[in-house]
PDB file of C-alpha atoms in Angstrom:
ATOM      1  CA  MET J 755      44.371-131.495 179.712  1.00  0.00           C
ATOM      2  CA  PRO J 756      42.599-128.091 179.371  1.00  0.00           C
ATOM      3  CA  ARG J 757      40.146-126.934 182.032  1.00  0.00           C
ATOM      4  CA  PRO J 758      36.504-127.899 181.385  1.00  0.00           C
ATOM      5  CA  TYR J 759      34.529-125.372 179.378  1.00  0.00           C
ATOM      6  CA  TRP J 760      31.260-126.371 181.098  1.00  0.00           C
ATOM      7  CA  LYS J 761      30.150-128.446 184.099  1.00  0.00           C
ATOM      8  CA  GLY J 762      26.666-129.770 184.818  1.00  0.00           C
ATOM      9  CA  TYR J 763      24.563-132.924 184.664  1.00  0.00           C
ATOM     10  CA  LEU J 764      23.647-135.507 182.043  1.00  0.00           C
ATOM     11  CA  LYS J 765      20.083-136.733 182.600  1.00  0.00           C
ATOM     12  CA  LEU J 766      18.044-139.519 181.040  1.00  0.00           C
ATOM     13  CA  SER J 767      14.712-140.068 182.794  1.00  0.00           C
ATOM     14  CA  LEU J 768      15.695-140.891 186.409  1.00  0.00           C
ATOM     15  CA  VAL J 769      19.362-141.544 185.583  1.00  0.00           C
ATOM     16  CA  THR J 770      21.607-138.544 186.303  1.00  0.00           C
ATOM     17  CA  CYS J 771      25.364-138.126 186.443  1.00  0.00           C
ATOM     18  CA  PRO J 772      27.715-135.126 186.803  1.00  0.00           C
ATOM     19  CA  VAL J 773      29.640-134.366 183.611  1.00  0.00           C
ATOM     20  CA  ASN J 774      32.048-131.814 182.222  1.00  0.00           C
ATOM     21  CA  MET J 775      32.554-130.657 178.662  1.00  0.00           C
ATOM     22  CA  THR J 776      35.566-129.394 176.708  1.00  0.00           C
ATOM     23  CA  PRO J 777      35.677-128.153 173.085  1.00  0.00           C
ATOM     24  CA  ALA J 778      37.047-130.876 170.804  1.00  0.00           C
ATOM     25  CA  THR J 779      38.851-128.326 168.645  1.00  0.00           C
ATOM     26  CA  SER J 780      41.264-125.524 169.496  1.00  0.00           C
ATOM     27  CA  GLU J 781      42.632-122.454 167.726  1.00  0.00           C
ATOM     28  CA  SER J 782      45.258-121.682 170.378  1.00  0.00           C
ATOM     29  CA  GLU J 783      48.099-122.758 168.058  1.00  0.00           C
ATOM     30  CA  LYS J 784      47.197-120.173 165.427  1.00  0.00           C
ATOM     31  CA  VAL J 785      49.500-117.210 164.880  1.00  0.00           C
ATOM     32  CA  ARG J 786      47.792-114.194 166.424  1.00  0.00           C
ATOM     33  CA  PHE J 787      48.641-110.534 166.027  1.00  0.00           C
ATOM     34  CA  HIS J 788      48.179-107.461 168.205  1.00  0.00           C
ATOM     35  CA  THR J 789      47.316-104.118 166.652  1.00  0.00           C
ATOM     36  CA  LEU J 790      50.137-101.622 167.229  1.00  0.00           C
ATOM     37  CA  ASN J 791      50.860 -97.980 166.651  1.00  0.00           C
ATOM     38  CA  LYS J 792      53.480 -98.254 163.888  1.00  0.00           C
ATOM     39  CA  GLU J 793      55.183 -95.016 164.954  1.00  0.00           C
ATOM     40  CA  THR J 794      55.618 -95.859 168.658  1.00  0.00           C
ATOM     41  CA  GLY J 795      55.454 -99.656 168.656  1.00  0.00           C
ATOM     42  CA  ASN J 796      52.872 -99.505 171.460  1.00  0.00           C
ATOM     43  CA  ARG J 797      49.722-101.657 171.508  1.00  0.00           C
ATOM     44  CA  VAL J 798      46.428-100.063 170.472  1.00  0.00           C
ATOM     45  CA  VAL J 799      43.639-100.429 173.069  1.00  0.00           C
ATOM     46  CA  SER J 800      39.969-100.742 172.056  1.00  0.00           C
ATOM     47  CA  GLN J 801      37.460 -98.731 174.067  1.00  0.00           C
ATOM     48  CA  TYR J 802      33.686 -98.288 173.948  1.00  0.00           C
ATOM     49  CA  VAL J 803      32.762 -94.682 173.159  1.00  0.00           C
ATOM     50  CA  ASP J 804      29.316 -93.074 173.326  1.00  0.00           C
ATOM     51  CA  SER J 805      28.332 -92.394 169.700  1.00  0.00           C
ATOM     52  CA  VAL J 806      26.685 -89.057 170.596  1.00  0.00           C
ATOM     53  CA  THR J 807      28.763 -87.563 173.427  1.00  0.00           C
ATOM     54  CA  GLY J 808      32.068 -89.052 172.253  1.00  0.00           C
ATOM     55  CA  LYS J 809      32.951 -89.921 175.877  1.00  0.00           C
ATOM     56  CA  MET J 810      34.358 -93.279 176.977  1.00  0.00           C
ATOM     57  CA  VAL J 811      31.783 -95.624 178.571  1.00  0.00           C
ATOM     58  CA  LYS J 812      32.676 -97.230 181.931  1.00  0.00           C
ATOM     59  CA  ASP J 813      32.358-101.016 182.254  1.00  0.00           C
ATOM     60  CA  GLU J 814      29.537-100.743 184.800  1.00  0.00           C
ATOM     61  CA  ASN J 815      27.483 -98.622 182.387  1.00  0.00           C
ATOM     62  CA  GLU J 816      27.627-101.078 179.496  1.00  0.00           C
ATOM     63  CA  ALA J 817      24.341-102.839 178.658  1.00  0.00           C
ATOM     64  CA  LYS J 818      22.812-104.858 175.839  1.00  0.00           C
ATOM     65  CA  GLY J 819      20.341-103.079 173.578  1.00  0.00           C
ATOM     66  CA  TYR J 820      17.624-104.545 171.359  1.00  0.00           C
ATOM     67  CA  ALA J 821      16.736-102.182 168.488  1.00  0.00           C
ATOM     68  CA  ARG J 822      13.012-101.483 168.125  1.00  0.00           C
ATOM     69  CA  GLY J 823      13.448 -98.489 165.825  1.00  0.00           C
ATOM     70  CA  GLU J 824      16.045 -95.995 164.639  1.00  0.00           C
ATOM     71  CA  ASN J 825      18.044 -94.832 167.678  1.00  0.00           C
ATOM     72  CA  ASP J 826      15.432 -96.506 169.900  1.00  0.00           C
ATOM     73  CA  TYR J 827      16.520 -99.466 172.036  1.00  0.00           C
ATOM     74  CA  VAL J 828      15.202-101.728 174.767  1.00  0.00           C
ATOM     75  CA  ILE J 829      18.023-101.853 177.341  1.00  0.00           C
ATOM     76  CA  LEU J 830      18.854-105.181 179.036  1.00  0.00           C
ATOM     77  CA  THR J 831      21.308-105.378 181.931  1.00  0.00           C
ATOM     78  CA  GLU J 832      23.303-108.422 183.027  1.00  0.00           C
ATOM     79  CA  ASP J 833      20.732-109.000 185.790  1.00  0.00           C
ATOM     80  CA  ASP J 834      17.935-108.987 183.187  1.00  0.00           C
ATOM     81  CA  LEU J 835      19.767-111.573 181.098  1.00  0.00           C
ATOM     82  CA  ASP J 836      20.493-113.769 184.140  1.00  0.00           C
ATOM     83  CA  SER J 837      16.805-113.703 185.095  1.00  0.00           C
ATOM     84  CA  VAL J 838      15.805-115.616 181.948  1.00  0.00           C
ATOM     85  CA  ALA J 839      18.332-118.408 182.513  1.00  0.00           C
ATOM     86  CA  LEU J 840      16.903-121.832 181.630  1.00  0.00           C
ATOM     87  CA  ASP J 841      17.341-125.238 183.228  1.00  0.00           C
ATOM     88  CA  THR J 842      19.485-126.175 180.233  1.00  0.00           C
ATOM     89  CA  VAL J 843      22.208-123.902 181.619  1.00  0.00           C
ATOM     90  CA  LYS J 844      23.288-126.755 183.893  1.00  0.00           C
ATOM     91  CA  THR J 845      21.459-129.889 182.687  1.00  0.00           C
ATOM     92  CA  ILE J 846      21.643-131.889 179.440  1.00  0.00           C
ATOM     93  CA  ASP J 847      18.310-133.708 179.561  1.00  0.00           C
ATOM     94  CA  ILE J 848      18.043-136.270 176.737  1.00  0.00           C
ATOM     95  CA  ASP J 849      14.396-136.183 175.701  1.00  0.00           C
ATOM     96  CA  LYS J 850      14.551-138.167 172.441  1.00  0.00           C
ATOM     97  CA  PHE J 851      16.760-140.375 170.281  1.00  0.00           C
ATOM     98  CA  VAL J 852      17.181-140.556 166.503  1.00  0.00           C
ATOM     99  CA  PRO J 853      19.096-142.952 164.196  1.00  0.00           C
ATOM    100  CA  ALA J 854      22.779-142.007 164.157  1.00  0.00           C
ATOM    101  CA  ASP J 855      22.863-141.619 160.362  1.00  0.00           C
ATOM    102  CA  SER J 856      19.705-139.490 160.104  1.00  0.00           C
ATOM    103  CA  ILE J 857      21.221-136.063 160.883  1.00  0.00           C
ATOM    104  CA  GLU J 858      22.652-134.325 157.829  1.00  0.00           C
ATOM    105  CA  TRP J 859      26.248-133.123 158.140  1.00  0.00           C
ATOM    106  CA  VAL J 860      25.293-129.517 157.387  1.00  0.00           C
ATOM    107  CA  TYR J 861      23.489-129.214 160.746  1.00  0.00           C
ATOM    108  CA  LEU J 862      26.582-130.213 162.760  1.00  0.00           C
ATOM    109  CA  GLU J 863      28.226-127.055 164.105  1.00  0.00           C
ATOM    110  CA  LYS J 864      30.885-127.598 166.782  1.00  0.00           C
ATOM    111  CA  PRO J 865      32.066-130.768 168.604  1.00  0.00           C
ATOM    112  CA  HIS J 866      32.739-131.024 172.344  1.00  0.00           C
ATOM    113  CA  TYR J 867      34.079-133.898 174.442  1.00  0.00           C
ATOM    114  CA  LEU J 868      31.648-134.916 177.208  1.00  0.00           C
ATOM    115  CA  MET J 869      32.930-137.047 180.095  1.00  0.00           C
ATOM    116  CA  PRO J 870      32.007-137.972 183.696  1.00  0.00           C
ATOM    117  CA  ASP J 871      32.999-135.363 186.259  1.00  0.00           C
ATOM    118  CA  ASP J 872      33.641-137.817 189.075  1.00  0.00           C
ATOM    119  CA  ALA J 873      34.050-141.553 189.688  1.00  0.00           C
ATOM    120  CA  VAL J 874      30.535-141.890 191.129  1.00  0.00           C
ATOM    121  CA  GLY J 875      28.969-140.873 187.813  1.00  0.00           C
ATOM    122  CA  ASN J 876      31.078-143.249 185.714  1.00  0.00           C
ATOM    123  CA  GLU J 877      28.595-146.130 185.764  1.00  0.00           C
ATOM    124  CA  ALA J 878      25.549-144.059 184.785  1.00  0.00           C
ATOM    125  CA  PHE J 879      27.568-142.366 182.036  1.00  0.00           C
ATOM    126  CA  ALA J 880      28.804-145.713 180.661  1.00  0.00           C
ATOM    127  CA  VAL J 881      25.293-147.214 180.652  1.00  0.00           C
ATOM    128  CA  ILE J 882      23.875-144.306 178.606  1.00  0.00           C
ATOM    129  CA  ARG J 883      26.865-144.389 176.236  1.00  0.00           C
ATOM    130  CA  ASP J 884      26.787-148.153 175.606  1.00  0.00           C
ATOM    131  CA  ALA J 885      23.001-148.254 175.157  1.00  0.00           C
ATOM    132  CA  MET J 886      23.248-145.624 172.410  1.00  0.00           C
ATOM    133  CA  LYS J 887      26.130-147.540 170.797  1.00  0.00           C
ATOM    134  CA  SER J 888      24.180-150.803 170.761  1.00  0.00           C
ATOM    135  CA  ASP J 889      21.084-149.227 169.214  1.00  0.00           C
ATOM    136  CA  LYS J 890      23.122-147.033 166.800  1.00  0.00           C
ATOM    137  CA  VAL J 891      21.329-143.880 167.890  1.00  0.00           C
ATOM    138  CA  VAL J 892      22.280-140.415 169.108  1.00  0.00           C
ATOM    139  CA  GLY J 893      20.575-138.491 171.882  1.00  0.00           C
ATOM    140  CA  VAL J 894      18.869-135.165 171.172  1.00  0.00           C
ATOM    141  CA  SER J 895      18.809-132.468 173.844  1.00  0.00           C
ATOM    142  CA  LYS J 896      19.231-128.727 174.451  1.00  0.00           C
ATOM    143  CA  LEU J 897      21.969-126.743 176.158  1.00  0.00           C
ATOM    144  CA  VAL J 898      22.605-123.061 176.786  1.00  0.00           C
ATOM    145  CA  ILE J 899      25.876-122.078 175.065  1.00  0.00           C
ATOM    146  CA  GLY J 900      26.863-118.419 175.005  1.00  0.00           C
ATOM    147  CA  ARG J 901      23.475-117.252 176.375  1.00  0.00           C
ATOM    148  CA  ARG J 902      21.618-119.057 173.571  1.00  0.00           C
ATOM    149  CA  GLU J 903      19.774-122.334 173.950  1.00  0.00           C
ATOM    150  CA  ARG J 904      21.101-124.633 171.250  1.00  0.00           C
ATOM    151  CA  ALA J 905      19.886-127.999 170.082  1.00  0.00           C
ATOM    152  CA  VAL J 906      22.613-130.605 170.620  1.00  0.00           C
ATOM    153  CA  ILE J 907      23.138-134.260 169.848  1.00  0.00           C
ATOM    154  CA  LEU J 908      25.120-136.749 171.925  1.00  0.00           C
ATOM    155  CA  GLU J 909      27.134-139.247 169.913  1.00  0.00           C
ATOM    156  CA  PRO J 910      28.878-142.175 171.679  1.00  0.00           C
ATOM    157  CA  ARG J 911      32.539-142.274 170.671  1.00  0.00           C
ATOM    158  CA  ASP J 912      35.040-144.772 172.107  1.00  0.00           C
ATOM    159  CA  ASP J 913      34.850-144.445 175.932  1.00  0.00           C
ATOM    160  CA  GLY J 914      33.239-141.000 175.880  1.00  0.00           C
ATOM    161  CA  ILE J 915      30.484-139.005 174.228  1.00  0.00           C
ATOM    162  CA  VAL J 916      30.872-136.267 171.608  1.00  0.00           C
ATOM    163  CA  LEU J 917      28.340-133.475 172.013  1.00  0.00           C
ATOM    164  CA  TRP J 918      27.646-131.586 168.790  1.00  0.00           C
ATOM    165  CA  SER J 919      25.927-128.211 168.845  1.00  0.00           C
ATOM    166  CA  LEU J 920      23.524-127.955 165.904  1.00  0.00           C
ATOM    167  CA  ARG J 921      22.735-125.087 163.578  1.00  0.00           C
ATOM    168  CA  PHE J 922      19.173-123.801 163.688  1.00  0.00           C
ATOM    169  CA  GLY J 923      16.947-124.870 160.793  1.00  0.00           C
ATOM    170  CA  ASP J 924      16.726-121.341 159.381  1.00  0.00           C
ATOM    171  CA  GLU J 925      20.547-121.138 159.245  1.00  0.00           C
ATOM    172  CA  VAL J 926      20.811-123.966 156.700  1.00  0.00           C
ATOM    173  CA  ARG J 927      20.320-123.151 153.021  1.00  0.00           C
ATOM    174  CA  PRO J 928      18.507-125.864 151.001  1.00  0.00           C
ATOM    175  CA  GLU J 929      20.989-127.612 148.710  1.00  0.00           C
ATOM    176  CA  GLU J 930      18.475-127.947 145.877  1.00  0.00           C
ATOM    177  CA  ASN J 931      18.649-124.166 145.388  1.00  0.00           C
ATOM    178  CA  TYR J 932      22.270-124.579 144.310  1.00  0.00           C
ATOM    179  CA  PHE J 933      22.507-128.049 142.720  1.00  0.00           C
ATOM    180  CA  ASP J 934      19.513-127.880 140.358  1.00  0.00           C
ATOM    181  CA  GLY J 935      21.460-126.833 137.257  1.00  0.00           C
ATOM    182  CA  ILE J 936      24.084-129.626 137.497  1.00  0.00           C
ATOM    183  CA  ASP J 937      23.944-132.624 135.134  1.00  0.00           C
ATOM    184  CA  ASP J 938      22.264-135.675 136.656  1.00  0.00           C
ATOM    185  CA  GLU J 939      24.692-138.143 135.042  1.00  0.00           C
ATOM    186  CA  ALA J 940      28.301-137.868 133.893  1.00  0.00           C
ATOM    187  CA  ASP J 941      29.747-139.146 130.605  1.00  0.00           C
ATOM    188  CA  PRO J 942      30.036-142.948 131.118  1.00  0.00           C
ATOM    189  CA  ASP J 943      33.354-143.000 129.177  1.00  0.00           C
ATOM    190  CA  LEU J 944      34.957-140.535 131.597  1.00  0.00           C
ATOM    191  CA  VAL J 945      33.880-142.117 134.894  1.00  0.00           C
ATOM    192  CA  PRO J 946      36.231-145.173 134.646  1.00  0.00           C
ATOM    193  CA  LEU J 947      39.189-142.840 134.040  1.00  0.00           C
ATOM    194  CA  VAL J 948      38.376-140.826 137.162  1.00  0.00           C
ATOM    195  CA  GLN J 949      37.959-144.075 139.124  1.00  0.00           C
ATOM    196  CA  LYS J 950      41.477-145.132 138.066  1.00  0.00           C
ATOM    197  CA  LEU J 951      42.782-141.730 139.147  1.00  0.00           C
ATOM    198  CA  ILE J 952      41.023-142.082 142.520  1.00  0.00           C
ATOM    199  CA  LYS J 953      42.523-145.544 143.024  1.00  0.00           C
ATOM    200  CA  GLN J 954      46.050-144.255 142.315  1.00  0.00           C
ATOM    201  CA  LYS J 955      45.631-141.383 144.769  1.00  0.00           C
ATOM    202  CA  MET J 956      43.976-143.426 147.535  1.00  0.00           C
ATOM    203  CA  GLU J 957      45.666-143.174 150.968  1.00  0.00           C
ATOM    204  CA  ARG J 958      44.751-143.725 154.586  1.00  0.00           C
ATOM    205  CA  TRP J 959      43.544-140.574 156.334  1.00  0.00           C
ATOM    206  CA  THR J 960      46.007-138.765 158.607  1.00  0.00           C
ATOM    207  CA  PRO J 961      45.692-135.333 160.314  1.00  0.00           C
ATOM    208  CA  ASP J 962      48.815-134.260 158.379  1.00  0.00           C
ATOM    209  CA  MET J 963      46.592-133.932 155.303  1.00  0.00           C
ATOM    210  CA  VAL J 964      45.017-130.797 156.755  1.00  0.00           C
ATOM    211  CA  GLY J 965      48.128-128.869 157.773  1.00  0.00           C
ATOM    212  CA  ASP J 966      48.130-125.090 157.382  1.00  0.00           C
ATOM    213  CA  PRO J 967      51.023-123.951 155.154  1.00  0.00           C
ATOM    214  CA  ILE J 968      50.136-120.282 155.698  1.00  0.00           C
ATOM    215  CA  GLN J 969      50.671-120.642 159.459  1.00  0.00           C
ATOM    216  CA  GLU J 970      53.994-122.370 158.824  1.00  0.00           C
ATOM    217  CA  SER J 971      55.043-119.579 156.448  1.00  0.00           C
ATOM    218  CA  LEU J 972      54.012-116.931 159.004  1.00  0.00           C
ATOM    219  CA  LEU J 973      56.078-118.589 161.740  1.00  0.00           C
ATOM    220  CA  LYS J 974      59.066-118.763 159.377  1.00  0.00           C
ATOM    221  CA  LEU J 975      58.594-115.098 158.440  1.00  0.00           C
ATOM    222  CA  ILE J 976      58.389-114.064 162.114  1.00  0.00           C
ATOM    223  CA  ALA J 977      61.586-116.003 162.880  1.00  0.00           C
ATOM    224  CA  GLU J 978      63.366-114.263 160.005  1.00  0.00           C
ATOM    225  CA  LYS J 979      62.084-110.868 161.174  1.00  0.00           C
ATOM    226  CA  LYS J 980      63.468-111.543 164.656  1.00  0.00           C
ATOM    227  CA  LYS J 981      66.914-112.310 163.236  1.00  0.00           C
ATOM    228  CA  ALA J 982      66.942-109.295 160.957  1.00  0.00           C
ATOM    229  CA  LEU J 983      65.249-106.915 163.398  1.00  0.00           C
ATOM    230  CA  LYS J 984      68.133-104.415 163.353  1.00  0.00           C
ATOM    231  CA  LYS J 985      69.468-105.187 159.889  1.00  0.00           C
ATOM    232  CA  PRO J 986      68.437-103.090 156.860  1.00  0.00           C
ATOM    233  CA  THR J 987      66.455-105.063 154.317  1.00  0.00           C
ATOM    234  CA  LYS J 988      66.983-104.922 150.586  1.00  0.00           C
ATOM    235  CA  THR J 989      63.925-104.912 148.395  1.00  0.00           C
ATOM    236  CA  LYS J 990      64.036-106.946 145.244  1.00  0.00           C
ATOM    237  CA  ALA J 991      62.416-105.745 142.045  1.00  0.00           C
ATOM    238  CA  ARG J 992      59.160-107.583 141.620  1.00  0.00           C
ATOM    239  CA  LYS J 993      58.761-109.525 138.417  1.00  0.00           C
ATOM    240  CA  SER J 994      55.622-108.924 136.476  1.00  0.00           C
ATOM    241  CA  ASP J 995      53.034-111.661 136.975  1.00  0.00           C
ATOM    242  CA  PRO J 996      52.818-114.129 134.089  1.00  0.00           C
ATOM    243  CA  GLU J 997      49.735-114.173 131.973  1.00  0.00           C
ATOM    244  CA  PRO J 998      47.209-116.624 133.443  1.00  0.00           C
ATOM    245  CA  ALA J 999      46.947-119.820 131.464  1.00  0.00           C
ATOM    246  CA  SER J1000      43.665-120.650 129.831  1.00  0.00           C
ATOM    247  CA  ASN J1001      41.583-123.077 131.900  1.00  0.00           C
ATOM    248  CA  VAL J1002      39.695-124.392 128.887  1.00  0.00           C
ATOM    249  CA  VAL J1003      40.897-128.009 128.516  1.00  0.00           C
ATOM    250  CA  ASN J1004      39.749-131.245 126.999  1.00  0.00           C
ATOM    251  CA  ILE J1005      38.727-133.287 130.033  1.00  0.00           C
ATOM    252  CA  MET J1006      39.547-136.640 128.382  1.00  0.00           C
ATOM    253  CA  ASP J1007      43.098-135.474 127.526  1.00  0.00           C
ATOM    254  CA  ALA J1008      43.562-133.998 130.999  1.00  0.00           C
ATOM    255  CA  LEU J1009      42.507-137.249 132.683  1.00  0.00           C
ATOM    256  CA  ARG J1010      44.809-139.339 130.505  1.00  0.00           C
ATOM    257  CA  LYS J1011      47.751-137.018 131.233  1.00  0.00           C
ATOM    258  CA  SER J1012      46.997-137.162 134.972  1.00  0.00           C
ATOM    259  CA  LEU J1013      46.905-140.966 134.946  1.00  0.00           C
ATOM    260  CA  ALA J1014      50.160-141.168 132.959  1.00  0.00           C
ATOM    261  CA  ALA J1015      51.906-138.711 135.287  1.00  0.00           C
ATOM    262  CA  ASP J1016      50.781-140.569 138.416  1.00  0.00           C
ATOM    263  CA  LEU J1017      51.842-143.938 136.962  1.00  0.00           C
ATOM    264  CA  LYS J1018      55.266-142.462 136.191  1.00  0.00           C
ATOM    265  CA  LYS J1019      55.609-141.183 139.782  1.00  0.00           C
ATOM    266  CA  SER J1020      54.574-144.520 141.293  1.00  0.00           C
ATOM    267  CA  ARG J1021      57.122-146.396 139.098  1.00  0.00           C
ATOM    268  CA  LYS J1022      59.913-144.069 140.216  1.00  0.00           C
ATOM    269  CA  ALA J1023      58.855-144.458 143.857  1.00  0.00           C
ATOM    270  CA  GLY J1024      58.845-148.243 143.426  1.00  0.00           C
TER     271      GLY J1024
END
């Protein structure tokens, strides 16, 4: 199991327990590239350079700057930033609860697994978790993540709790700005055909449905490059791309063809 991303305390009124938190998602399996000098094969190193003097800046001289005008900044050091640390750096204090189905999906940003940090805190953790489950609510709190205080919700899930960081209200675009011009109702003759198509394509969800074929192709390409590292490669003449087909179709005909094709496949499979 990966090392905890964060350690602190979960608090509800007078009930407190030590907890740790780990991101529920990972990008460690993605193919990653280094930037190289193509002529030498050596890695390229990034460095901070003073935009006026052109000289490299030492680590101890780096600071954050808040722009208050052109080429005019308020400088903040690491000590300055540490001085404004909030209690939410180390404590998730649940100050309110809301119905579990009342938070729109668009506000959910990133999931984390929250769990007790020691055996002593197990009971307090379980009581908070099961009470939320029984009442079908999620806890609302705040937590400092990456030097920013974020609103978070705590959702009971199986034996643990999933902590979701939330997007700020001004980060979410109102959907009505984009959906206003769409028809309120579809053609009633077409809906049953789509429902039949949905029924034929219905499956149980599995994580395999969201595989990344590009990553698989990259890994295959890298393996081939390793084998042919010292072999000369022959370039094939590239065929001209075919003319794109027109995407103007009769929706009724398209649906009927889709249903017929899927029925044919299912008969062969049977």
